[in-house]
Coordinates of C-alpha atoms in Angstrom, one line a residue:
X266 CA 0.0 0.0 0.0
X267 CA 2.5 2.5 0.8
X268 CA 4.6 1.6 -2.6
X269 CA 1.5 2.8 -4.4
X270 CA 0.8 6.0 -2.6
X271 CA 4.5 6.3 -3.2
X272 CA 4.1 5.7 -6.9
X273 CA 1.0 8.2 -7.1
X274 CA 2.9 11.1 -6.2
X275 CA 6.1 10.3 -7.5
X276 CA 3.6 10.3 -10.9
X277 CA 1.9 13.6 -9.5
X278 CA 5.0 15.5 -9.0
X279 CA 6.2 14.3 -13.0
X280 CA 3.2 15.7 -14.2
X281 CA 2.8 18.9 -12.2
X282 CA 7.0 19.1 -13.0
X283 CA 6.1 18.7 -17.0
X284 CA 3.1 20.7 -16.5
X285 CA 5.1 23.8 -15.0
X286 CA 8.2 23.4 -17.6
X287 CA 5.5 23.6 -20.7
X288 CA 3.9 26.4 -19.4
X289 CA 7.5 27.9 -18.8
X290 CA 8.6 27.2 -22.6
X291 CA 5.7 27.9 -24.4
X292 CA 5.8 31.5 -24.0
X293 CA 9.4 31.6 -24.7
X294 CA 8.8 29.4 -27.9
X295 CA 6.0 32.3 -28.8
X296 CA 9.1 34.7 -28.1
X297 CA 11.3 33.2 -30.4
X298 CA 9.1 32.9 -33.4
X299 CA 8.3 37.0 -32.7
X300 CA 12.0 37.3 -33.1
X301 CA 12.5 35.2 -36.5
X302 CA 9.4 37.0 -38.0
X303 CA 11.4 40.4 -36.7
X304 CA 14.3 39.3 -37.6
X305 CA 13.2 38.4 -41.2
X306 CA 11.6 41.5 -41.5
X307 CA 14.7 44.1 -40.4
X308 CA 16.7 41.8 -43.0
X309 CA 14.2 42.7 -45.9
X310 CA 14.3 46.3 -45.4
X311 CA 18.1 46.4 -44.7
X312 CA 18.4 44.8 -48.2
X313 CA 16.0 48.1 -49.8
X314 CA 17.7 50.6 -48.2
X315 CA 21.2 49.1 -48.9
X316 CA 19.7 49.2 -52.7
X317 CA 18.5 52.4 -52.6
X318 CA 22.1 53.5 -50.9
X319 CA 23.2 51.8 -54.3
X320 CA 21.2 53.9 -56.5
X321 CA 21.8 56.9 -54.6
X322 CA 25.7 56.2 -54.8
X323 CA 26.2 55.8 -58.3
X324 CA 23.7 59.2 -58.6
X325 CA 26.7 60.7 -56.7
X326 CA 29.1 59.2 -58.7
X327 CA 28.0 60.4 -61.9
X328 CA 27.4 64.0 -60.4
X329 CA 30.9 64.1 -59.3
X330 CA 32.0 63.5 -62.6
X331 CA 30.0 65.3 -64.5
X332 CA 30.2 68.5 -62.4
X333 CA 31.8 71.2 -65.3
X334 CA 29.1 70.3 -67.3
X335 CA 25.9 70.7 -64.6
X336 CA 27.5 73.6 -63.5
X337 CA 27.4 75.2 -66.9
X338 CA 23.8 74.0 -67.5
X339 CA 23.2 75.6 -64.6
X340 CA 24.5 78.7 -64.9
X341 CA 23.1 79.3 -69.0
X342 CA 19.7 78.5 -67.4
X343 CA 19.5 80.8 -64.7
X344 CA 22.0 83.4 -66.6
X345 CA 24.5 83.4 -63.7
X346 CA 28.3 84.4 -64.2
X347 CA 31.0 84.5 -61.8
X348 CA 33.0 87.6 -61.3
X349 CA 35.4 89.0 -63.8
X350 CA 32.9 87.0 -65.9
X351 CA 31.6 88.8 -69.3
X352 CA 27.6 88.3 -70.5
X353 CA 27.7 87.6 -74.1
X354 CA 24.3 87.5 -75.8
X355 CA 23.5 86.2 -78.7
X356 CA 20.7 87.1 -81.1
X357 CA 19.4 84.5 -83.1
X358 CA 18.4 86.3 -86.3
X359 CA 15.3 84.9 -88.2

């Protein structure tokens, strides 16, 4: 008799044991799957902006080496001259 009642709670303090540790990991496991979906989506958007930083770097490039030429465009379009700088118009005859 007193093997079983021995038996009984040795089974009743598994089950309560197993019973705590799920309870204990489950919200972790809910944790962890938060985090992979976070994770996965930080990784997406550090792959657009490092495209768009791309984009934006060759735009920089090609300014940088075209810069005699937009600065001319520039300054025929808004009629700009630097000192010591002569206007010259030209009249286009028809």
């Amino acid at each position: 008799m007193m093997r079983w009642r021995l038996v009984i709670w040795a089974t009743l303090a598994l089950l309560l044991a197993v019973g705590a540790f799920s309870l204990l990991l489950a919200p972790s496991l809910t944790d962890m799957h938060r985090a992979k979906v976070h994770y996965a989506e930080a990784r997406e958007n550090l792959e657009a902006v490092d495209l768009q930083q791309k984009v934006l770097e060759n735009q920089v490039t090609a300014l940088r080496t075209h810069i005699d030429s937009i600065e001319l465009g520039a300054r025929r379009e808004y009629r700009l001259i630097k000192p010591g700088e002569k206007l010259e118009i030209l009249q286009v005859q028809q």
